[in-house]
XYZ file of C-alpha atoms in Angstrom:
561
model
C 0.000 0.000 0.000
C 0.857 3.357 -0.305
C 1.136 5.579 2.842
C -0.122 9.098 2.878
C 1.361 11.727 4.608
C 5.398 9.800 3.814
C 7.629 13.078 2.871
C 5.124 15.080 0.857
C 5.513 14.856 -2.891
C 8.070 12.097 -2.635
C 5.547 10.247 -0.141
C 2.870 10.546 -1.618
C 4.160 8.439 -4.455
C 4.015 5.824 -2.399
C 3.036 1.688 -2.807
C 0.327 0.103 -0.820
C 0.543 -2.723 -3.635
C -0.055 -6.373 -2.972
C -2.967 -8.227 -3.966
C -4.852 -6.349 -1.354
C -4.212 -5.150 2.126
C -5.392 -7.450 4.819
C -6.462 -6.070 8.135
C -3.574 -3.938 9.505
C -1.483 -4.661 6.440
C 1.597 -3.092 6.496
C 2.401 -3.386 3.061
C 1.830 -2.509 0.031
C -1.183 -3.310 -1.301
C -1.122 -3.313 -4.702
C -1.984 -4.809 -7.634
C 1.757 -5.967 -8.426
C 2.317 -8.761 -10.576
C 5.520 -8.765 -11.156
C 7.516 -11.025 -13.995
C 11.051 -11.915 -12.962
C 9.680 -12.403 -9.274
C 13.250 -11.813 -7.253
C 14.736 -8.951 -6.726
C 18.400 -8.579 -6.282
C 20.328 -6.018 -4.408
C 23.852 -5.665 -5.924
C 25.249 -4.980 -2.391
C 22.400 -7.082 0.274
C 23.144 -10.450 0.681
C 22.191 -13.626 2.519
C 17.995 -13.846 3.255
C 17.607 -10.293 1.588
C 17.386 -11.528 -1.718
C 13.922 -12.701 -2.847
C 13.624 -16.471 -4.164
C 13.480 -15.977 -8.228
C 10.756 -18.170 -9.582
C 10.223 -17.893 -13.488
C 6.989 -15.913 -14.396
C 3.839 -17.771 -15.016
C 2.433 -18.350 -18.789
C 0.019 -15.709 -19.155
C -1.279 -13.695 -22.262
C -0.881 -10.295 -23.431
C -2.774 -7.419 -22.756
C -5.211 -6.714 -26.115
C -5.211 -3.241 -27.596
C -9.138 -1.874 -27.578
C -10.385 -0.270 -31.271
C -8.215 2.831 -32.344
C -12.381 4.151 -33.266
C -14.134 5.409 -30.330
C -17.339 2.881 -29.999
C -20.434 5.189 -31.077
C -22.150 4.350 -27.692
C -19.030 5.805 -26.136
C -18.834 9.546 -27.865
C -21.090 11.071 -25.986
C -18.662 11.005 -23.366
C -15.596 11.757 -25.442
C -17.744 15.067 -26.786
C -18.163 16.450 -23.157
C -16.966 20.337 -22.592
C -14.795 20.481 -19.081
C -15.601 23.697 -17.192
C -12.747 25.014 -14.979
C -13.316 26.533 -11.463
C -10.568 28.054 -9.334
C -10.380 25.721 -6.068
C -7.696 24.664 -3.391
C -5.313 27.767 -3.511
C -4.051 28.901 -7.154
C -5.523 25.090 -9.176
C -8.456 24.302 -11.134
C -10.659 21.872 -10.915
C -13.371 20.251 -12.659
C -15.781 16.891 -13.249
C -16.739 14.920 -16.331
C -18.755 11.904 -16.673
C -17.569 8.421 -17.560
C -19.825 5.002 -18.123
C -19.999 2.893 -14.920
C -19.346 -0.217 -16.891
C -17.946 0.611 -20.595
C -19.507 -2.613 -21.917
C -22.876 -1.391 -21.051
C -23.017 2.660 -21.029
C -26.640 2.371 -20.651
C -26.096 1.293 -16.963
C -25.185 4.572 -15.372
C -22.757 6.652 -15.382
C -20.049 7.611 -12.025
C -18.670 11.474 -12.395
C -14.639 11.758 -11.867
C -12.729 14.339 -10.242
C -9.693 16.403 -11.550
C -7.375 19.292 -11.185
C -4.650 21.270 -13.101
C -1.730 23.571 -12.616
C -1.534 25.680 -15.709
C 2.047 26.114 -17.485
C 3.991 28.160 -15.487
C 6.182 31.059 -17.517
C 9.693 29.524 -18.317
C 12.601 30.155 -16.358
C 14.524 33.642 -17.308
C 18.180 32.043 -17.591
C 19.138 29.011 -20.138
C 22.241 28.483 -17.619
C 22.298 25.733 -15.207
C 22.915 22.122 -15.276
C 19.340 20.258 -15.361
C 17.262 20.192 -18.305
C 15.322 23.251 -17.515
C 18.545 25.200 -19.612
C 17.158 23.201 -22.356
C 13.630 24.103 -22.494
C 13.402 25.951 -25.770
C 15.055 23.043 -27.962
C 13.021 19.653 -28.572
C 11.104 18.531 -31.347
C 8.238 20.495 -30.126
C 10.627 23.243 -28.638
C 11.316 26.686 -29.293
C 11.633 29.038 -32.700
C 15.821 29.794 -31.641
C 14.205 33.063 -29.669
C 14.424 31.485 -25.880
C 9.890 31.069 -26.572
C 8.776 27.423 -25.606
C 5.842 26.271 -26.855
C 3.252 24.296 -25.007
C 3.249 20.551 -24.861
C 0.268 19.752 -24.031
C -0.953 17.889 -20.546
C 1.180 15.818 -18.168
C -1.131 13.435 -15.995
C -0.307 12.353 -12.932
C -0.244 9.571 -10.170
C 1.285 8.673 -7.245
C 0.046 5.527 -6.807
C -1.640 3.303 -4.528
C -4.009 2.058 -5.868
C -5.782 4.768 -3.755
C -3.626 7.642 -3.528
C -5.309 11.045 -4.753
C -3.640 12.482 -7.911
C -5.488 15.964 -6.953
C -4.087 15.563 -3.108
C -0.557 14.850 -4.794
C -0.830 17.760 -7.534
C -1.595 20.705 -4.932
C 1.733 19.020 -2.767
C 4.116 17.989 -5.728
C 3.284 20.966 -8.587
C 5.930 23.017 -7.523
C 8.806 20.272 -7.130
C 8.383 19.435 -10.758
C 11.356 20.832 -12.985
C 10.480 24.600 -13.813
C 11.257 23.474 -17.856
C 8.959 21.099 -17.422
C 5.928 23.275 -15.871
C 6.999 26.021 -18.820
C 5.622 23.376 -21.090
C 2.715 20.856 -19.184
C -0.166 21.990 -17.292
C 0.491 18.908 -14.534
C -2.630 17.512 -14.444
C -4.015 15.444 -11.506
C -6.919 12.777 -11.857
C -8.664 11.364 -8.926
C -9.298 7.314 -10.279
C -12.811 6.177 -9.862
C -13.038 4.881 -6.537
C -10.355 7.169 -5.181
C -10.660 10.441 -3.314
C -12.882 12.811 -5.127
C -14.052 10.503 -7.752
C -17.038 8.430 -6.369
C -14.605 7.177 -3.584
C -14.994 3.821 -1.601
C -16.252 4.186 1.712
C -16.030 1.021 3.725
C -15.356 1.193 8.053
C -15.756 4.713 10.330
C -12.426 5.648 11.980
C -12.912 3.642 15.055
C -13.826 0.647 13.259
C -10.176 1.152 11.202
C -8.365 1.953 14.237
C -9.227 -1.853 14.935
C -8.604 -3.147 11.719
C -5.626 -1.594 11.518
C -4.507 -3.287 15.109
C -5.575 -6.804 14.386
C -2.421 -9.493 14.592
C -1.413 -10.224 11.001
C 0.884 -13.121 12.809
C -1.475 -15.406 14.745
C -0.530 -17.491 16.388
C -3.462 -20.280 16.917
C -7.249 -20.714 15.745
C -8.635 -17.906 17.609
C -5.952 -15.512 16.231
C -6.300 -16.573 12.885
C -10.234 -16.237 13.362
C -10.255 -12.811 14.244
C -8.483 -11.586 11.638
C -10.377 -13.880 9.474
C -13.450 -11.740 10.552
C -12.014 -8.377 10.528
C -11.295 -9.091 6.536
C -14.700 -10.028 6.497
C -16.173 -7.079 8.134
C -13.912 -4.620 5.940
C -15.293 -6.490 2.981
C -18.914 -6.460 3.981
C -18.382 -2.437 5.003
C -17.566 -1.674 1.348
C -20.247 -3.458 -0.170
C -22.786 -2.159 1.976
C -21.427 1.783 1.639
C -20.158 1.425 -2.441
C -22.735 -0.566 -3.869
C -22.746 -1.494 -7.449
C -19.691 0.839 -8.278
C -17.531 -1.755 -6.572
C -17.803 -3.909 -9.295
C -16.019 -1.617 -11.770
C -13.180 0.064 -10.089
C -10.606 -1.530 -11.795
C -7.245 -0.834 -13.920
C -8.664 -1.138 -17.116
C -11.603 1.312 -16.290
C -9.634 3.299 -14.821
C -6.729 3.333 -17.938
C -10.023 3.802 -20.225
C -11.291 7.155 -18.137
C -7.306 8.747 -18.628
C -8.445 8.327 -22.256
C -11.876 9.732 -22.266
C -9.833 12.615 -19.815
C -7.062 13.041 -22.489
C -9.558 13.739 -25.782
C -11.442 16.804 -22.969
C -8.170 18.109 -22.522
C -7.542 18.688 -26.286
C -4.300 16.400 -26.379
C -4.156 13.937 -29.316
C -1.457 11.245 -27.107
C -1.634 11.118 -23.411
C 1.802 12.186 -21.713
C 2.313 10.426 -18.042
C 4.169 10.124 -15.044
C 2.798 7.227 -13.082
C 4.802 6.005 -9.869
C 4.220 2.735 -8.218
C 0.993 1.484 -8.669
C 0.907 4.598 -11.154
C 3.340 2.534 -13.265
C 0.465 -0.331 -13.899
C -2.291 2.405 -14.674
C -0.115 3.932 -17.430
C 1.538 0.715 -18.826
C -2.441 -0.680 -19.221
C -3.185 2.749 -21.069
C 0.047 1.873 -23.192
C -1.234 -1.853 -23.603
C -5.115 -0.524 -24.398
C -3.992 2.546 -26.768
C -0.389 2.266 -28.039
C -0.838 4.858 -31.084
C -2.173 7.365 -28.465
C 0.919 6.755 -26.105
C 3.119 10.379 -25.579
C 5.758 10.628 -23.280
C 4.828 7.725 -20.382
C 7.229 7.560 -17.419
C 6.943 4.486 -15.312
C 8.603 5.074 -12.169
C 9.012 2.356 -9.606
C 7.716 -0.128 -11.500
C 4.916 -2.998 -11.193
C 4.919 -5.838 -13.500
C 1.964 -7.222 -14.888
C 2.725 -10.989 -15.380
C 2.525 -11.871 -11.200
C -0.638 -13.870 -9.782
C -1.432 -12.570 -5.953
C 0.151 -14.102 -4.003
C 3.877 -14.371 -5.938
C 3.557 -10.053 -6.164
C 3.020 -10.524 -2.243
C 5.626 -12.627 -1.958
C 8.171 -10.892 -3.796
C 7.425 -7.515 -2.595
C 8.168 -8.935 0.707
C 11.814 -9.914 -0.621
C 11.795 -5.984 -1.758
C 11.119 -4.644 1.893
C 13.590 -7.478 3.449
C 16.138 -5.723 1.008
C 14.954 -2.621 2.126
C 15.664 -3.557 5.840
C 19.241 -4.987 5.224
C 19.864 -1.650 3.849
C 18.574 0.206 6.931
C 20.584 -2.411 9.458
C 23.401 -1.971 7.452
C 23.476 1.812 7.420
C 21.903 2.017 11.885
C 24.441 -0.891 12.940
C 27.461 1.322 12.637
C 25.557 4.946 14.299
C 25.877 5.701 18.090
C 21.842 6.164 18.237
C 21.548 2.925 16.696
C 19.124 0.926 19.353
C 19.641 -2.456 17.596
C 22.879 -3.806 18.226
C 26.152 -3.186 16.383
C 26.178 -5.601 13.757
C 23.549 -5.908 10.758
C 22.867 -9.318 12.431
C 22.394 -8.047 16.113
C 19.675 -5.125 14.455
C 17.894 -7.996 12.843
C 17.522 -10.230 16.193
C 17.035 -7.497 18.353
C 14.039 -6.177 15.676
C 12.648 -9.094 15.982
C 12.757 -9.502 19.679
C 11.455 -6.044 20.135
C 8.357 -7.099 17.884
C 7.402 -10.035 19.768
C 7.740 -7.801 23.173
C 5.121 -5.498 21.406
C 2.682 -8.237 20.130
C 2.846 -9.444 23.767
C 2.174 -6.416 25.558
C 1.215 -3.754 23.707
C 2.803 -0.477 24.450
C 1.328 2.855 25.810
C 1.465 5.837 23.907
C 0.980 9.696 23.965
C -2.333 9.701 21.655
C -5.042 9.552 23.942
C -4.731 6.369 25.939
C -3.692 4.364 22.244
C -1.847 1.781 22.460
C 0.713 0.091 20.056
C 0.069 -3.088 18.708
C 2.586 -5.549 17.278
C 1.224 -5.040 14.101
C 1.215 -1.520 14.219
C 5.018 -1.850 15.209
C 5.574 -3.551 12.121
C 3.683 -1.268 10.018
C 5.498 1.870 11.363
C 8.808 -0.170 10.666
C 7.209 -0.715 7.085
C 6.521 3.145 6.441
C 9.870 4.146 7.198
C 11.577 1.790 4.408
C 9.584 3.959 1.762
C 12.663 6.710 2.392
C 15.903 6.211 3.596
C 15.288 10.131 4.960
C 12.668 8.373 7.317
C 15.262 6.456 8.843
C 16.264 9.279 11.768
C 13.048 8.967 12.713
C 12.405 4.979 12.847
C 15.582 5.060 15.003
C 14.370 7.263 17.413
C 11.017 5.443 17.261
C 12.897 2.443 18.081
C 14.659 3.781 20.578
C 11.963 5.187 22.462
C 9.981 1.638 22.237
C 12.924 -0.037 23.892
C 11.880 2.298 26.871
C 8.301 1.605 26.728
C 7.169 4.576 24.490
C 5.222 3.474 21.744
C 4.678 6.980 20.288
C 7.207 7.100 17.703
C 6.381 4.088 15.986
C 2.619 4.743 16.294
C 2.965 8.020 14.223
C 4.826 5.941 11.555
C 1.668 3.581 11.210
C -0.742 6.296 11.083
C 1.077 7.999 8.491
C 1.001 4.973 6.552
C -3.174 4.033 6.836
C -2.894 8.090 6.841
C -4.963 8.808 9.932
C -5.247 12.169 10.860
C -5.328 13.326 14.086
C -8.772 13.610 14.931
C -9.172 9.593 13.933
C -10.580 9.569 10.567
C -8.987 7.884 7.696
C -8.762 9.058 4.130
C -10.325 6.126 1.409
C -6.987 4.981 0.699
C -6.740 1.387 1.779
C -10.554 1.425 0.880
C -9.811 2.087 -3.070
C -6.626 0.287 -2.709
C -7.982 -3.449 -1.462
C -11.497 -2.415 -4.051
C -8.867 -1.958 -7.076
C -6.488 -4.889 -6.274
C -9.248 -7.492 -5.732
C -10.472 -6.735 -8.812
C -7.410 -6.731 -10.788
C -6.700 -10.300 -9.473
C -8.323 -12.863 -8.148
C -7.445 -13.798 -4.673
C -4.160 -15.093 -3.812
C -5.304 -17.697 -1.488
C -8.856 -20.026 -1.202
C -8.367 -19.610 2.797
C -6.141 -20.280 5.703
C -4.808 -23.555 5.069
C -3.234 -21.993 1.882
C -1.426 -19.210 3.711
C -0.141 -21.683 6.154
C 1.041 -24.025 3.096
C 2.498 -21.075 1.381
C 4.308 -19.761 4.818
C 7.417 -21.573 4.326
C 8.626 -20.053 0.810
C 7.222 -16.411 2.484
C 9.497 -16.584 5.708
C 12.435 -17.642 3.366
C 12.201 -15.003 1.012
C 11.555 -12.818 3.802
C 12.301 -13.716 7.600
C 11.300 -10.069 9.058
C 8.302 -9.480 6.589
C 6.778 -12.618 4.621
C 4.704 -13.814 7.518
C 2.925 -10.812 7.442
C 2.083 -9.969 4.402
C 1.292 -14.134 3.475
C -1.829 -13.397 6.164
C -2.057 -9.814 3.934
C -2.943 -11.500 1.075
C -6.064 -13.184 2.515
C -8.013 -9.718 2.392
C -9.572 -10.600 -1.312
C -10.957 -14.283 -0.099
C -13.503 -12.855 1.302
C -14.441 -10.066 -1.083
C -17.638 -9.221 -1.832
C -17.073 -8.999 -5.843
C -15.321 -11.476 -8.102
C -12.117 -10.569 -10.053
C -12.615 -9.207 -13.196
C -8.804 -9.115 -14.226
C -5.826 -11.967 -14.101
C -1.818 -11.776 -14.673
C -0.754 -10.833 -18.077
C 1.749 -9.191 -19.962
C 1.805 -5.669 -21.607
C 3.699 -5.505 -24.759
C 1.786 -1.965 -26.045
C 3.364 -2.613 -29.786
C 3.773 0.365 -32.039
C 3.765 2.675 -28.844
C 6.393 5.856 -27.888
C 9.000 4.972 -26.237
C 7.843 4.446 -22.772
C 10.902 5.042 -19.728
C 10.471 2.446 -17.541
C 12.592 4.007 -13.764
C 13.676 0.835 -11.389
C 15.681 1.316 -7.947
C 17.474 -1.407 -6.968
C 16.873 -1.067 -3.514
C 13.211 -0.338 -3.611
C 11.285 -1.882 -1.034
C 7.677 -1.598 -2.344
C 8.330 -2.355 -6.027
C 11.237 -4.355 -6.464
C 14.011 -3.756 -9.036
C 12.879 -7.124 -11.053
C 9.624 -5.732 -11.405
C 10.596 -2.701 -13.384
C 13.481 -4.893 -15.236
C 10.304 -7.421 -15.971
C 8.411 -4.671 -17.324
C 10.405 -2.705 -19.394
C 11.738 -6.079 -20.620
C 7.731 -6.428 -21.522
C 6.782 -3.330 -23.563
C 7.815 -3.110 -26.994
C 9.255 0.290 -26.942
C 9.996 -0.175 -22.700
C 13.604 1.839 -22.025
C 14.887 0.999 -18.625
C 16.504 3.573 -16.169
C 17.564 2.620 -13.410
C 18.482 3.909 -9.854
C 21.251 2.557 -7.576
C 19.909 3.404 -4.174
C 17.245 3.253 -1.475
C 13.428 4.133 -1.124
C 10.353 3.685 -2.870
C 10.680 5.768 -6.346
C 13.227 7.739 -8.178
C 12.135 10.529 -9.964
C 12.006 14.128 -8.223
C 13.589 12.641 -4.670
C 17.321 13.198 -4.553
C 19.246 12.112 -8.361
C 19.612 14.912 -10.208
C 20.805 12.123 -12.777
C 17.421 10.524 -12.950
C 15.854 13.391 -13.127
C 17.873 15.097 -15.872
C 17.384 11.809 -18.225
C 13.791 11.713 -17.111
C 13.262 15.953 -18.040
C 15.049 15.377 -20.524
C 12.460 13.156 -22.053
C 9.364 14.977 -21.498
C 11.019 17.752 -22.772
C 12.552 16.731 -25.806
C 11.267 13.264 -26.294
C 14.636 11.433 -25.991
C 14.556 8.007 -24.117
C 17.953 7.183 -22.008
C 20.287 5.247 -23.451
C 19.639 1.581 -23.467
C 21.526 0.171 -20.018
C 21.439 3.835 -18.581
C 22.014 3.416 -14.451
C 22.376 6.627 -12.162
C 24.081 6.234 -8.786
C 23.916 9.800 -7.987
């Protein structure tokens, strides 16, 4: 899953992921099928590298007509109308069909918002692309004018995150060449935030979902989070109703295009991160000849059933944590121990002291659970900048504090202070259940499965194995499956994998790329979830560079830097 409220823009580009959250998942929920299903860290060894299993036979996504369907123009043919809203954006609404194979059945009205191209910058010097801004194949006349693009859609990911919440936070980090040429356009998926979102528990009836044990133990432990899935399940269908049924990638890849023809733009430009990466590359796969300038950055792949994606995106957090041990084991405020090994064993020590006795904290008599512990351990291997604080937080749960690591977990589930939740892990176990059909038939399959999840990943595969029962019990059958994306005849599409990305592992975007047709791979040596616009001014000169100007990295392209 992704986590709201991680390090603004950067956070908010975030991974909830896995074939859907299970009650207090701390991972990622997401819909991440993922081809070569390791991932390897060139410098983690030992249990941190994910078992590689070879990707399952599946078939290729199939482009849809390059005709619009007559049923379907009326909605292609809508005018958008523009009001001023949230401090210096616009937003507006527009219709799409609830179900695209019958329009007649009703229709759901989607939110979205837009920062308007900004003037460009009044010096050409510098080093990032912005210097460049009047050149390009759709550049300037030699007189230092740029002309327009067109649109840049956004997403952060998720599935759940709000592309209007992360436009009015991340508008002004983009590159300024790159606003002197894009309005940055954010679009709230159906399901998700301002577009007919999914409403399923009140914010007491989360704050014990997100508590349950996602480790248990015995029968009784495994029954109550058994019905806690159940009761999350049975809250959306009673609060969404029939819109549950059609909240899925595809529809959602088929409303960007229905949004792209309103906004005037004959391809649709793109920068999708995380689960972002799987909304764009299906847009690719349905409309290749209407593909622009797509940037996939921290990538999912396609190909995975359930429960492999969970799976392997536990290896990706396990990497994640060697990283973190590696980098606290040597620092005097380093509460772990003094060896990677000792931070491991006295992590998981710590975690078992928490499931036993929960811990008291500063937030109105709440107390931390173990799998709250976890989960704030979880948020903080998003960004290696969270780290500081996940030491502390450690620290001060060694003492008996569990404040620290409380305020990790509710940044994650993104509770706010007054104990409501946004509709994040809502939309994000709605999407993923739909996108795949459920990684396990019940509880004796997570137990058989256990075995290859705690050896992929000894702090983290237990947990999200139990994760992955969340879409057993849903209310609505799959409508999607694994498959690949191949988007022939497409753009070239930039495909951005860090090899020491927790949420979305590095195999995933080197599955992916390896996938589409015109797929060019750039990848990131370092840590956290994403690449783009967080701290490699190479990655985000090549990736500029290509909005800009249209040119793709170089094939084998890595930054470290």
């Amino acid at each position: 899953m992704r986590a709201t409220g991680r390090v603004l823009a950067a956070a908010l580009a975030a991974g909830l992921l896995a074939g859907g959250c299970g009650a207090g998942s701390p991972g990622t929920g997401g819909v991440e099928p993922s081809g070569s299903a390791g991932a390897t860290s060139p410098d983690s060894a030992g249990p941190a590298t994910p078992t590689a299993t070879a990707a399952p036979r599946v078939t290729p996504l199939e482009p849809l007509p390059a005709v619009v369907p007559a049923e379907l123009a009326p909605y292609y043919a809508q005018r958008l109308a523009w009001k001023a809203c949230d401090g210096g954006f616009e937003c507006t609404t527009f219709r799409v069909p609830l179900d695209y194979d019958r329009p007649g059945d009703g229709d759901l009205t989607l939110t979205a918002a837009r920062a308007l191209v900004l003037p460009p910058p009044k010096t050409t010097t510098g080093t990032g692309t912005g210097a460049r801004t009047g050149a390009g194949d759709r550049g300037g006349d030699g007189s230092g004018q740029v002309s327009r693009i067109g649109s840049l859609l956004l997403n952060p990911g998720g599935p759940g995150g709000s592309a209007v919440e992360y436009l009015q936070i991340a508008a002004d980090t983009y590159d300024s060449g790159v606003r002197a040429r894009y309005d940055l356009v954010g679009l709230d998926p159906r399901g998700v935030g301002r577009s007919n979102p999914v409403s399923c528990l009140s914010g007491p009836r989360m704050d014990a979902f997100t508590a349950i044990d996602l480790t248990p133990g015995d029968q009784r432990g495994i029954d109550a989070l058994v019905a806690a899935d159940k009761e999350f399940a049975e809250g959306c269908r009673q609060h969404t109703g029939a819109a549950l049924g059609h909240l899925s990638t595809v529809e959602a890849a088929r409303d960007m295009d229905v949004l792209r023809a309103l906004l005037g733009d004959k391809r649709l430009n793109f920068v999708g991160k995380s689960y972002g990466t799987f909304l764009g590359a299906t847009y690719a796969g349905l409309f290749p000849g209407r593909v622009g300038r797509l940037v996939l950055d921290g990538a999912l792949d396609p190909s995975l059933d359930a429960a492999t994606s969970n799976r392997t995106q536990a290896g990706g957090f396990e990497i994640a944590w060697a990283a973190f041990a590696k980098d606290c084991a040597p620092r005097k405020d380093c509460p772990l121990g003094r060896t990677e090994q000792q931070v491991g064993e006295q992590l998981t020590a710590l975690l078992a002291t928490v499931q036993a006795h929960p811990l008291p904290s500063t937030d109105k008599g709440r107390r931390l659970t173990g799998a709250q512990a976890k989960t704030g351990v979880i948020q903080a291997m998003y960004a290696d900048s969270l780290w500081p604080k996940l030491r502390s937080a450690l620290t001060a749960a060694k003492a008996g504090d569990g404040t620290g690591l409380l305020k990790l977990a509710d940044s994650y589930f993104g509770r706010e202070a007054d104990g409501s939740y946004p509709n994040l892990m809502s939309a994000n176990t709605a999407v993923n259940c739909l996108d795949l059909p459920a990684a396990f038939a019940g509880p004796a399959d997570v137990q058989r499965a256990m075995p290859e999840f705690e050896r992929t990943s000894p702090h983290f595969g237990r947990d999200m194995a139990w994760m992955a029962l969340a879409c057993t019990y849903w209310p609505v059958r799959a409508t999607g499956a694994a498959h690949t994306i191949r988007a022939a005849g497409a753009a070239p599409i930039v495909v951005v994998g860090t090899t020491r990305d927790p949420a979305t592992p590095y195999a995933w975007a080197q599955a992916l790329a390896g996938q589409l047709e015109s797929g060019r791979l750039l990848t990131y040596d370092g840590d956290g979830h994403t690449a783009y616009g967080r701290h490699s001014d190479c990655v985000d000169d090549a990736v500029n560079l290509f909005l800009l100007e249209g040119e793709a990295p170089k094939k084998g392209k890595r930054c470290d830097w």
